XYZ file of C-alpha atoms in Angstrom:
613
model
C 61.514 -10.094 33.286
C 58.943 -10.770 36.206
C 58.595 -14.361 36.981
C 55.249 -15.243 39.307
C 56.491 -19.164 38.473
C 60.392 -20.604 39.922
C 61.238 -23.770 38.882
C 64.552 -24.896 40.168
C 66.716 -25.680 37.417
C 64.839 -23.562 34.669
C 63.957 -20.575 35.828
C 66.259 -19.962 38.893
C 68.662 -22.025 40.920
C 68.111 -24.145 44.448
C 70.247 -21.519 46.675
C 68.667 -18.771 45.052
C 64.846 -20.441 45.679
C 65.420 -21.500 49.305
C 66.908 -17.775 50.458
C 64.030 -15.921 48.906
C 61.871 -18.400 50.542
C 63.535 -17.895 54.032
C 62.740 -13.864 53.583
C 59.027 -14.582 52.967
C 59.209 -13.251 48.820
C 58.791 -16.802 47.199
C 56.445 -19.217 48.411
C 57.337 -23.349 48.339
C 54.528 -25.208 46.799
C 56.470 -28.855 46.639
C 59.914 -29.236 45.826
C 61.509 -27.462 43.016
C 58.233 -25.237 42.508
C 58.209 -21.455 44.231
C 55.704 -19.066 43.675
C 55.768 -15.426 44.311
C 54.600 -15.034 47.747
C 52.889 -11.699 46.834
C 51.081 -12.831 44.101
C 47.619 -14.679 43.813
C 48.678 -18.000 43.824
C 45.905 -20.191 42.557
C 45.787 -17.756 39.699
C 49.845 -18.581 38.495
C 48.861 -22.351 39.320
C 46.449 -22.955 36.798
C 47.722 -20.059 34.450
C 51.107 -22.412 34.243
C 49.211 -25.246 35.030
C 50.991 -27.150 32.240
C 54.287 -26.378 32.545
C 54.091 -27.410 36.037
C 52.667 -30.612 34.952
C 55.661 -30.715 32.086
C 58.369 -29.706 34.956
C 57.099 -32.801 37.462
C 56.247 -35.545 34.326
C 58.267 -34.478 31.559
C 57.218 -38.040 29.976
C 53.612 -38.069 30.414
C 51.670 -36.027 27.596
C 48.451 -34.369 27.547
C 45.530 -36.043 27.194
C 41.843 -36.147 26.884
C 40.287 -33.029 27.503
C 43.695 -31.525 28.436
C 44.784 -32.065 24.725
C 41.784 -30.387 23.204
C 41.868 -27.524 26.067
C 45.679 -27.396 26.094
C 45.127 -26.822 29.563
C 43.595 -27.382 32.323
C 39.190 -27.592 32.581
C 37.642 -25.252 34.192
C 37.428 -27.346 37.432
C 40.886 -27.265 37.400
C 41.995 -30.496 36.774
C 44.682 -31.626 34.053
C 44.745 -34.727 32.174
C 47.588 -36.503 31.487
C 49.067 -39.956 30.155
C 52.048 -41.799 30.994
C 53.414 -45.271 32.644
C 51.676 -44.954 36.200
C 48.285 -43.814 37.455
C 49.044 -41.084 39.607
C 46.673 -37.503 41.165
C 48.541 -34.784 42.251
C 46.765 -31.890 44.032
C 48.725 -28.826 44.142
C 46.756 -25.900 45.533
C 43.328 -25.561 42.817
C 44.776 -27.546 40.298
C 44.525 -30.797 40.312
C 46.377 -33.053 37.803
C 44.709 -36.948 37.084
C 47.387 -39.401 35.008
C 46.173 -42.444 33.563
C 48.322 -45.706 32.248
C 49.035 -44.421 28.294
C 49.114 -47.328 25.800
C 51.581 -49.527 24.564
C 51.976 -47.834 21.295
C 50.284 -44.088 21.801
C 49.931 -41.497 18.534
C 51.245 -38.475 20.066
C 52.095 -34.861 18.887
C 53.927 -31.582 19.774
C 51.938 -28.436 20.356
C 53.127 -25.240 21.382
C 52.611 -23.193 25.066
C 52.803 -19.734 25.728
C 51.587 -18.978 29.035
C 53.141 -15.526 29.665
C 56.818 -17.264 30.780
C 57.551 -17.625 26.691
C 56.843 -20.724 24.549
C 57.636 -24.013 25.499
C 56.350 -27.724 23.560
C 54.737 -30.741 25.257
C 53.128 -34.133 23.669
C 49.576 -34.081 23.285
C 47.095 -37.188 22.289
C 46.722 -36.829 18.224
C 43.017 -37.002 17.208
C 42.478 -40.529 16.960
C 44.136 -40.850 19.839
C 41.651 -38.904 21.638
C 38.607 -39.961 19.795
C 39.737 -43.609 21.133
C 40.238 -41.765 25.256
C 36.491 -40.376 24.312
C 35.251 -43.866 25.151
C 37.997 -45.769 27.967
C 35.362 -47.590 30.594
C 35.129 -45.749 33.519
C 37.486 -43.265 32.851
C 37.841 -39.802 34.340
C 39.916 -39.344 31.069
C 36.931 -40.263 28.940
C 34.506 -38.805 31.040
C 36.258 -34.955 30.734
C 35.567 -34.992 27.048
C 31.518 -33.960 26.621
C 29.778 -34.633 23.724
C 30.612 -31.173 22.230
C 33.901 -32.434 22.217
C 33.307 -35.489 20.755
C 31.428 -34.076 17.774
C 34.365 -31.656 16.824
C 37.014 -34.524 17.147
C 34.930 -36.529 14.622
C 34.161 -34.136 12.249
C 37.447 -33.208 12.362
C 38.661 -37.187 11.442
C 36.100 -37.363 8.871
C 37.522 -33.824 7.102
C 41.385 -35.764 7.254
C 40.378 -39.066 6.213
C 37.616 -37.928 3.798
C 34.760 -39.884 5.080
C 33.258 -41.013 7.700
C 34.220 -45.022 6.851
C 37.627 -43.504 6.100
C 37.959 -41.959 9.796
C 36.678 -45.334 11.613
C 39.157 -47.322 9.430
C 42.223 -44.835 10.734
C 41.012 -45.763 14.363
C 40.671 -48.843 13.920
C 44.080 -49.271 13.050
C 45.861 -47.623 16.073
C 43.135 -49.198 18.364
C 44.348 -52.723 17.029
C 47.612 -51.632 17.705
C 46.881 -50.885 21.879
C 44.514 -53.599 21.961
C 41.862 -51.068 22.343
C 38.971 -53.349 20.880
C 36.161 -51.823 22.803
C 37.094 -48.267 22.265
C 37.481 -49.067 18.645
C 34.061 -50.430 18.141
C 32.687 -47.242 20.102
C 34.195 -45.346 18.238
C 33.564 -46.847 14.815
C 29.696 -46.777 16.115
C 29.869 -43.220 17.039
C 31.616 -42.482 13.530
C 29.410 -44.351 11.421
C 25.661 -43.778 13.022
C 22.788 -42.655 11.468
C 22.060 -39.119 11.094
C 21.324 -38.132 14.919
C 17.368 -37.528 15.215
C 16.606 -34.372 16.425
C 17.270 -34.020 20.448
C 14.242 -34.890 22.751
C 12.804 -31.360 23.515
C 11.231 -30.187 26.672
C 7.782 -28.471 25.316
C 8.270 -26.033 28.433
C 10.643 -23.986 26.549
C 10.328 -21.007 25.063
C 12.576 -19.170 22.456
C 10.858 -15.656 22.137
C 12.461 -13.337 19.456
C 11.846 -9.458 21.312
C 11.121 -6.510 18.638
C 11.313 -2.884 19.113
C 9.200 -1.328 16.638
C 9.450 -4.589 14.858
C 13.158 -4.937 14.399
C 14.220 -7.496 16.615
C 16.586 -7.047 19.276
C 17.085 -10.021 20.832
C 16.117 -13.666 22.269
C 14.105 -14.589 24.958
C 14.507 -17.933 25.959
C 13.454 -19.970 28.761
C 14.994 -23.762 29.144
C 11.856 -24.646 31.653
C 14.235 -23.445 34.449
C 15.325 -20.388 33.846
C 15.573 -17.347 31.598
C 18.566 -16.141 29.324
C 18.541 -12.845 27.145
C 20.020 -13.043 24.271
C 21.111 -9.455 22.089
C 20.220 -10.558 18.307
C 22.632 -8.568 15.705
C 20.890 -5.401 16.564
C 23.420 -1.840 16.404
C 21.115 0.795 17.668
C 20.690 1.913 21.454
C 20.901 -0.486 24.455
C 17.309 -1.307 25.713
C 16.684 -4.503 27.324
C 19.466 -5.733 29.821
C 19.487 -9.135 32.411
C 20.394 -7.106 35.957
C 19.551 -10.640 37.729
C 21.154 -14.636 35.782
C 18.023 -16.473 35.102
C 15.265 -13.718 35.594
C 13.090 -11.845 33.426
C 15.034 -8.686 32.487
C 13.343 -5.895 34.199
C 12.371 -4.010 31.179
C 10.422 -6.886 30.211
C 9.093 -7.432 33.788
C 7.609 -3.706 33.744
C 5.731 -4.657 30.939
C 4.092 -7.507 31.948
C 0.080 -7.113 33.200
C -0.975 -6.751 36.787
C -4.063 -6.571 38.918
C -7.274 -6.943 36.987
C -5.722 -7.898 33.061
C -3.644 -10.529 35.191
C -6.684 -12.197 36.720
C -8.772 -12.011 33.291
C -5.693 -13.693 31.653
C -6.017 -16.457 34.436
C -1.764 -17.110 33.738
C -0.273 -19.084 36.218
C 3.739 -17.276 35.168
C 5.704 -15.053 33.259
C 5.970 -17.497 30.444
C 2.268 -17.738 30.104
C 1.705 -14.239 30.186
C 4.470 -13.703 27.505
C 2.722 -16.750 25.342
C -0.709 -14.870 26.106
C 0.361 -12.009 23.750
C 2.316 -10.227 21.476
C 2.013 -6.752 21.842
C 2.867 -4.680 24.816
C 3.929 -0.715 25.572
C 7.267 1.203 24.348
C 6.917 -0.803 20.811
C 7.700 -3.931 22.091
C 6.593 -7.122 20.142
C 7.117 -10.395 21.693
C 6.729 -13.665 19.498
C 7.160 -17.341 19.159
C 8.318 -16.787 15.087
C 9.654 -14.335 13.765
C 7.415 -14.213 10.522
C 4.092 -12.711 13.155
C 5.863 -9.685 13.387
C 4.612 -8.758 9.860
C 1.825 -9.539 10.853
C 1.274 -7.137 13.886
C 0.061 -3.145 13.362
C 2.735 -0.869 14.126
C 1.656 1.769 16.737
C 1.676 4.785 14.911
C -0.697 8.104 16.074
C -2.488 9.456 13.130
C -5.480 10.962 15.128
C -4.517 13.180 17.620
C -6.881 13.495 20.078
C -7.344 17.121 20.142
C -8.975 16.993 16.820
C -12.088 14.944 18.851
C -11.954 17.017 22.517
C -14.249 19.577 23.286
C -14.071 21.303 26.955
C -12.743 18.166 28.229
C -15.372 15.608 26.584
C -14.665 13.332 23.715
C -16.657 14.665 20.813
C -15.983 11.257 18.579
C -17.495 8.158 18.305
C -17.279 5.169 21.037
C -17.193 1.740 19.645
C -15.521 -0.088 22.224
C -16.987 -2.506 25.019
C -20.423 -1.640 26.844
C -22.066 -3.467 29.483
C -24.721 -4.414 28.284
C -28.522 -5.349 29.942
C -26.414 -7.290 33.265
C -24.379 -4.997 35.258
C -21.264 -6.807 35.053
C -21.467 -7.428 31.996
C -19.204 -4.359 30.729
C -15.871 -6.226 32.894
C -16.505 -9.420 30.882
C -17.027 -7.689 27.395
C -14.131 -5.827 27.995
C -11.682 -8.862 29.066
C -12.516 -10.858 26.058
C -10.809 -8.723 23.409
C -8.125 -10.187 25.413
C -8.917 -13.458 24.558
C -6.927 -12.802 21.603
C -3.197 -12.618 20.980
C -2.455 -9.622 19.080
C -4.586 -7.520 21.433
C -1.642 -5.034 23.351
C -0.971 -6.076 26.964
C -1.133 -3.228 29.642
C 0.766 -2.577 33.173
C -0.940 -1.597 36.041
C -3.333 -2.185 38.678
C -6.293 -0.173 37.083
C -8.588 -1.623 34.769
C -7.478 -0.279 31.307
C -8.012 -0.767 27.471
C -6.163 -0.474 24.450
C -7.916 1.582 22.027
C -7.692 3.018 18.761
C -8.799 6.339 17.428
C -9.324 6.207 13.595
C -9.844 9.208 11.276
C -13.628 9.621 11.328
C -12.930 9.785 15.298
C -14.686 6.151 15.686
C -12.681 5.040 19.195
C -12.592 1.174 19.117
C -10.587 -1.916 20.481
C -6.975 -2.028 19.407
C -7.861 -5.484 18.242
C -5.397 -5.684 14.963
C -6.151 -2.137 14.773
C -2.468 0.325 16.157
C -2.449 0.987 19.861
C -2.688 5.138 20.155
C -5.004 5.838 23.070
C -5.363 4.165 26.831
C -9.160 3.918 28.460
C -9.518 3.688 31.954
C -13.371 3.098 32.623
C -15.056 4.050 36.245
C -14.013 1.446 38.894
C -16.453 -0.112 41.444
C -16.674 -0.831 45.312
C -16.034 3.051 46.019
C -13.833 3.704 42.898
C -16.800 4.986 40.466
C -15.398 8.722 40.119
C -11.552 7.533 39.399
C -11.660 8.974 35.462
C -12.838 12.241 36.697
C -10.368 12.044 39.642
C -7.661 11.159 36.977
C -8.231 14.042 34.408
C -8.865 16.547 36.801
C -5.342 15.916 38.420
C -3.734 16.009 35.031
C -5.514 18.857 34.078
C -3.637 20.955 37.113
C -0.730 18.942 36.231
C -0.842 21.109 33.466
C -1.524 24.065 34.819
C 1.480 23.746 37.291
C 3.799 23.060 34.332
C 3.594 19.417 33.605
C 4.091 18.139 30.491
C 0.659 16.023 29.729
C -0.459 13.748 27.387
C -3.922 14.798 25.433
C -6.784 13.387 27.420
C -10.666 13.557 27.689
C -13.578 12.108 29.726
C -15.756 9.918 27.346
C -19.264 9.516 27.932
C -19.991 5.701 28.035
C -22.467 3.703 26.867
C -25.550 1.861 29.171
C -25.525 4.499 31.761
C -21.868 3.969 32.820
C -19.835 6.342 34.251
C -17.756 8.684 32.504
C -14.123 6.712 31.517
C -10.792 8.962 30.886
C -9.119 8.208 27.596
C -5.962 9.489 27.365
C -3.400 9.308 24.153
C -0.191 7.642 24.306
C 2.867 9.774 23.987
C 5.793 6.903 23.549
C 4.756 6.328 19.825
C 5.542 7.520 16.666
C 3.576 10.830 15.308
C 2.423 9.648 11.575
C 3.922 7.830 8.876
C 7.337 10.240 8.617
C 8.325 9.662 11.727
C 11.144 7.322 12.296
C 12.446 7.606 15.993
C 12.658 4.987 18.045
C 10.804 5.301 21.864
C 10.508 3.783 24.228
C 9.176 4.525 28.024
C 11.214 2.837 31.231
C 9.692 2.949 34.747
C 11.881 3.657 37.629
C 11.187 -0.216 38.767
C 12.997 -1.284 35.442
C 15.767 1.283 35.955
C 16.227 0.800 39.562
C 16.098 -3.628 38.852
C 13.722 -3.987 41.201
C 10.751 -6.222 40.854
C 7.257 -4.929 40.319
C 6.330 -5.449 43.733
C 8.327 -3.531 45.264
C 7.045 -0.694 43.695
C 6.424 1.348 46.772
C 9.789 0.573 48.355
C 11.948 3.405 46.857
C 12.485 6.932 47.561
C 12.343 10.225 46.281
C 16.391 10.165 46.542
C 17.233 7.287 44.813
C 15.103 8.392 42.086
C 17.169 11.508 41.660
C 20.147 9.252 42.228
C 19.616 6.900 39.545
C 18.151 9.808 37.185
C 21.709 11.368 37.420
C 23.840 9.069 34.492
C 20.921 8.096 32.441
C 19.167 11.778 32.209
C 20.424 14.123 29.032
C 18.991 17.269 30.033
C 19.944 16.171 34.293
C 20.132 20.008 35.569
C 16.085 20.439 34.360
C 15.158 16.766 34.944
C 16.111 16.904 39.195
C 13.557 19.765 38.752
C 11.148 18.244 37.583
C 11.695 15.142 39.916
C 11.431 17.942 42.985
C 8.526 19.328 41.204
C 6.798 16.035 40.872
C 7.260 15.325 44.873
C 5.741 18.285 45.576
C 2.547 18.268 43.662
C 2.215 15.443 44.384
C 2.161 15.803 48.057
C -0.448 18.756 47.295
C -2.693 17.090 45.407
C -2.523 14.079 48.008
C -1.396 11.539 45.337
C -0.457 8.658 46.837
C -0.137 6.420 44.368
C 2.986 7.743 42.732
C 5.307 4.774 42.830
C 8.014 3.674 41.044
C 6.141 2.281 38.036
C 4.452 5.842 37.601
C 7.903 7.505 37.291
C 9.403 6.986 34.164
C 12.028 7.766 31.285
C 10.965 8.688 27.743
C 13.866 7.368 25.836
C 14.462 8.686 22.026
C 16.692 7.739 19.665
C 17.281 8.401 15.924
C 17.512 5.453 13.347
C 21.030 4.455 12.422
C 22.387 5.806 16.069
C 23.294 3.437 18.440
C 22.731 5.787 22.241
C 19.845 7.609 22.496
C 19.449 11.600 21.889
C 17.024 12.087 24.241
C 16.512 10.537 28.202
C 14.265 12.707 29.480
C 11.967 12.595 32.806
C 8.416 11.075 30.876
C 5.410 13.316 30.844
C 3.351 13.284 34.026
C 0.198 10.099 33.996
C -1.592 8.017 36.476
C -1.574 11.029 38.589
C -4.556 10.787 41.641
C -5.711 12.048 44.824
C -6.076 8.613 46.171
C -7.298 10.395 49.677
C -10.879 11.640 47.839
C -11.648 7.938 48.016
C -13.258 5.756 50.325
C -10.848 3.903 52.637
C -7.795 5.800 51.154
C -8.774 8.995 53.677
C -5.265 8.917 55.393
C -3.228 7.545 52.090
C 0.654 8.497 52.335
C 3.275 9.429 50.082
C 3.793 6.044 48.146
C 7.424 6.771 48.326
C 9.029 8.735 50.802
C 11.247 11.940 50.634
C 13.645 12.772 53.588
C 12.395 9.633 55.739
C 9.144 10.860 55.353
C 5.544 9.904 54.117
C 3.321 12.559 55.522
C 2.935 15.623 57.330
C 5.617 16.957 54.933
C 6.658 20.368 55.056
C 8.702 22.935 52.780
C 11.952 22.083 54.934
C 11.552 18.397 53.671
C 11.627 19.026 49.917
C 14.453 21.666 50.428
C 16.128 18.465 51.691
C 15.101 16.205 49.222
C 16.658 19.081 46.547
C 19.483 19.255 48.914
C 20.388 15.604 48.452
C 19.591 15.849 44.388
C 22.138 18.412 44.456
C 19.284 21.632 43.562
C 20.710 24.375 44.679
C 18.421 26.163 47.331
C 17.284 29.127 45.441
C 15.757 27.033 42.664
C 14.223 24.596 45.071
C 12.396 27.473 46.634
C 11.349 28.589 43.224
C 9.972 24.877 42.377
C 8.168 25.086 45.533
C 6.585 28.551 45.409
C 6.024 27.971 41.247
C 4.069 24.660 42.373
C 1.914 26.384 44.961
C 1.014 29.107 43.432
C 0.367 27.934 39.865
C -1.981 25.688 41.704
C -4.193 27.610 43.422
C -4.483 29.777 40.708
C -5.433 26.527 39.182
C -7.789 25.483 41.448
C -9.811 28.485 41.164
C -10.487 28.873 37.618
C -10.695 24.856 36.934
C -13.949 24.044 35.242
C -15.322 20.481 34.843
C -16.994 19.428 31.134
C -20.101 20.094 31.740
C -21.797 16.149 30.697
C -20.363 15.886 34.300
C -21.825 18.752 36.453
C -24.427 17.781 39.067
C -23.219 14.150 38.723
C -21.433 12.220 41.993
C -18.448 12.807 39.731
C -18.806 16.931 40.107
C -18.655 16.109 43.984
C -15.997 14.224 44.061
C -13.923 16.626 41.870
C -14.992 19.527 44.804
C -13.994 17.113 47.629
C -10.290 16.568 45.739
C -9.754 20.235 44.977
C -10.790 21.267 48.602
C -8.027 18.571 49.827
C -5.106 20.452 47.548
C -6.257 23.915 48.972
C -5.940 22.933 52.645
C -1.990 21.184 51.686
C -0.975 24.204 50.114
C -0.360 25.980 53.001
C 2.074 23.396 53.839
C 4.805 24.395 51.949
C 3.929 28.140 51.264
């Protein structure tokens, strides 16, 4: 049988240990102890850390922590008892004796440390509730109050009581003279029911619900954060990447740019206190009974139902702005001021909305969460809705999939805003899957900020083990690349990537992991100061002036085979311009600076396509 531990005398014999240890295969550690010169010796030091101790002090017995661990801690040090005080250090392990009593309660346990079974003395419980409190003791000081507690509640379950256990104590601490250690101990044994532990009001214990089944713990201890998986059997969603950070599923949830600054939080935690609801079904509370509480995000009005030609034929009952211009901004950011209203990502100023029955659009204000608003912007950003549904409007004429979307004619003489439905929710009151929508920042780990710092490669690279249907999703990654080089989108980032993850109830993987429908998709060059935007993430080392040679690469590295990269490209181009031509905008907006800007974005596709054709 392989031995990684030689001790002369048990295990092998001195001439034997000295010529291996001449040729280089055993290794001397101190006298009569050889180790395997091969192996990883700190590893067989603290694995046999106790027969070691057992082979060099075969009268001392373990002690203190060492008998509750039988073994050593987890700094590597081994306790021990016996007639001298003595530390030896033998390569991580470190082993600490102490002076044992006059009259010491020991008893035999059993070893097995891979070399078979072998018995050594160990302190008996009183003996080591009495060690618990030695003054100034390393001894004392290696058993934690964790320790403690299970030592007494294991005296009181032997001796019946607690009275019982402190009179057992007692009696062997009379014995050793251990007066001081007895009266700890009879204090410690005897006390008052323990008032609840002083807690710091910083922390947070957050129970996480997908479609409001919880998941999992959130928990911050002021320092730090831990995640926590509750009970929960269905698909993996929410994973720590980083010890003590936000996991970034959770992180890609969290509000940016204009809800951040209405929220006026100073930190994750006070954006995660802030509010409750957030995208992909996720419910965040402080106790578990507000999940009951919350409306479940379920579409029951499609959208189509209320679209005409483009233009949202229903009823707007949502913020206006009002007789002061900027008044809309601050009606809008105070159905925030409320908990249960959903939290959006993003940079863009956004709304959660809900479209009821009758086709009244209001607030998702304890109302579901079905449809998105993104009003006009300001300081050069007035046409963005029109900008938005025009793109997704090719998008679908390219191919895309799309969610439904219209331009809504505001209130007060606003601009036009783009309302567009959700598509990572459940369809009506018999569906039962279970969605949920990851951005390529959560996939990839990375924090939000660094958004713009990926590639068009490692997208495809980290699509390839997640995606279910991977052959038609790298097309669709190529395809998304290239339209959106033509439509001079350069604001597609890693947040405006995503998977659309779908599982069925009862399963614990998901069915589906497909590349999400196509969003946030803009010609960020028709706007003022974006005139020479780039690629927001780059493909073959590139961010503009991209030609058909640099997708091929891009498919190249994805592992498309040429022929169907060519056919993305040409499909894209074509599909287009034929797009481009027969486009026609709702007509609320003709002759409006919206119109114009729509012309200026569809002249800047025409002149790209000739780019990769």
């Amino acid at each position: 049988m392989f031995m990684p531990l030689h001790l002369v005398g048990e295990t092998i014999d001195k001439t034997r240990s000295h010529y291996l240890a001449e040729n280089g295969r055993l290794m001397q550690l101190m006298r009569g102890i050889y180790v395997d010169a091969s192996d990883d010796i700190d590893s067989t030091v603290l694995r046999h850390a106790v027969r070691i101790a057992h082979y060099l002090y075969p009268r001392a017995y373990l002690s203190a922590a060492s008998a509750v661990l039988l073994g050593p801690t987890r700094n590597g040090r081994l306790f021990l008892s016996s007639r001298r005080v003595q530390r030896t250090r033998l390569r991580m392990l470190e082993i600490i004796q102490n002076i044992a009593p006059d009259h010491p309660s020991v008893a035999p346990a059993i070893i097995d440390d891979g070399m078979g079974e072998f018995r050594v003395e160990v302190s008996t419980m009183r003996q080591r509730f009495l060690e618990a409190f030695r003054i100034r003791s390393e001894h004392a000081a290696s058993l934690d109050e964790g320790m403690r507690e299970q030592i007494a509640q294991r005296l009181v379950e032997e001796f019946g009581s607690p009275q019982g256990a402190a009179d057992a104590v007692w009696t062997l601490a009379r014995e050793n003279k251990w007066y001081r250690e007895g009266e700890q101990s009879e204090r410690f044994l005897l006390r008052r029911p323990a008032t609840a532990p002083v807690r710091n009001e910083a922390a947070l214990d957050l129970t996480v619900a997908w479609h409001g089944a919880p998941v999992g713990h959130l928990t911050h201890d002021g320092f730090e954060w831990r995640w926590r998986d509750k009970n929960w059997d269905g698909p993996p969603l929410i994973r720590q990447t980083t010890p003590g950070k936000l996991p970034p599923f959770i992180v890609s949830l969290l509000p940016e740019g204009w809800l951040e600054s209405v929220l006026r939080v100073r930190d994750e935690r006070a954006v995660l206190k802030s509010g409750a609801r957030y995208m992909s079904n996720i419910t965040i509370v402080e106790r578990p009974s507000e999940l009951a509480e919350l409306p479940a995000d379920v579409l029951t009005t499609p959208l189509a139902r209320f679209t005409n030609e483009g233009e949202f034929t229903g009823r707007y009952d949502g913020p206006g702005r009002g007789e002061i211009e900027d008044n809309f901004e601050r009606n809008l950011a105070a159905i925030f001021e409320r908990r249960d209203t959903p939290r959006l990502s993003g940079i863009q100023i956004k709304a959660p909305m809900f479209l009821a029955e009758d086709g009244t659009l209001s607030a998702s204000v304890g109302r579901p969460f079905t449809h998105i608003l993104k009003p006009a912007g300001t300081s050069g950003f007035e046409t963005l809705p029109i900008i938005e549904w025009q793109a997704l409007v090719l998008g679908a004429a390219v191919g895309f999939e799309v969610p439904a979307m219209a331009l809504v004619p505001m209130p007060d003489g606003m601009p036009p805003a783009l309302l567009v439905e959700r598509f990572d929710i459940r369809r009506g009151g018999d569906d039962t899957r279970l969605l949920a929508l990851e951005d390529f920042c959560s996939v990839l780990g990375l924090p939000t900020e660094a958004k713009y710092d990926g590639t068009m490669e490692r997208v495809a690279r980290a699509l390839r083990p997640l995606s279910t249907r991977l052959d038609e999703d790298l097309l669709i990654v190529l395809k998304r690349a290239v339209f959106a080089w033509l439509i001079a989108d350069g604001d597609m980032h890693l947040k405006n990537l995503a998977l659309l993850k779908i599982a069925e109830p009862g399963n614990d993987s998901f069915g589906s992991v497909r590349m999400a429908p196509l969003y946030d998709a803009v010609t960020t060059r028709s706007f003022p100061h974006l005139a020479r935007d780039r690629m927001a993430l780059k493909l073959n080392g590139k961010d503009d002036r991209l030609r058909r040679a640099d997708f091929k690469a891009l498919a190249a590295t994805a592992g498309i085979k040429a022929s169907d990269a060519d056919q993305v490209i040409d499909s894209v181009a074509s599909a287009l311009a034929a797009s481009l031509d027969t486009l026609t905008l709702p007509r609320f907006i003709a002759g409006s600076p919206a119109a114009e800007a729509a012309a200026t974005m569809r002249a800047l596709a025409k002149e790209r396509i000739d780019t990769v054709t």
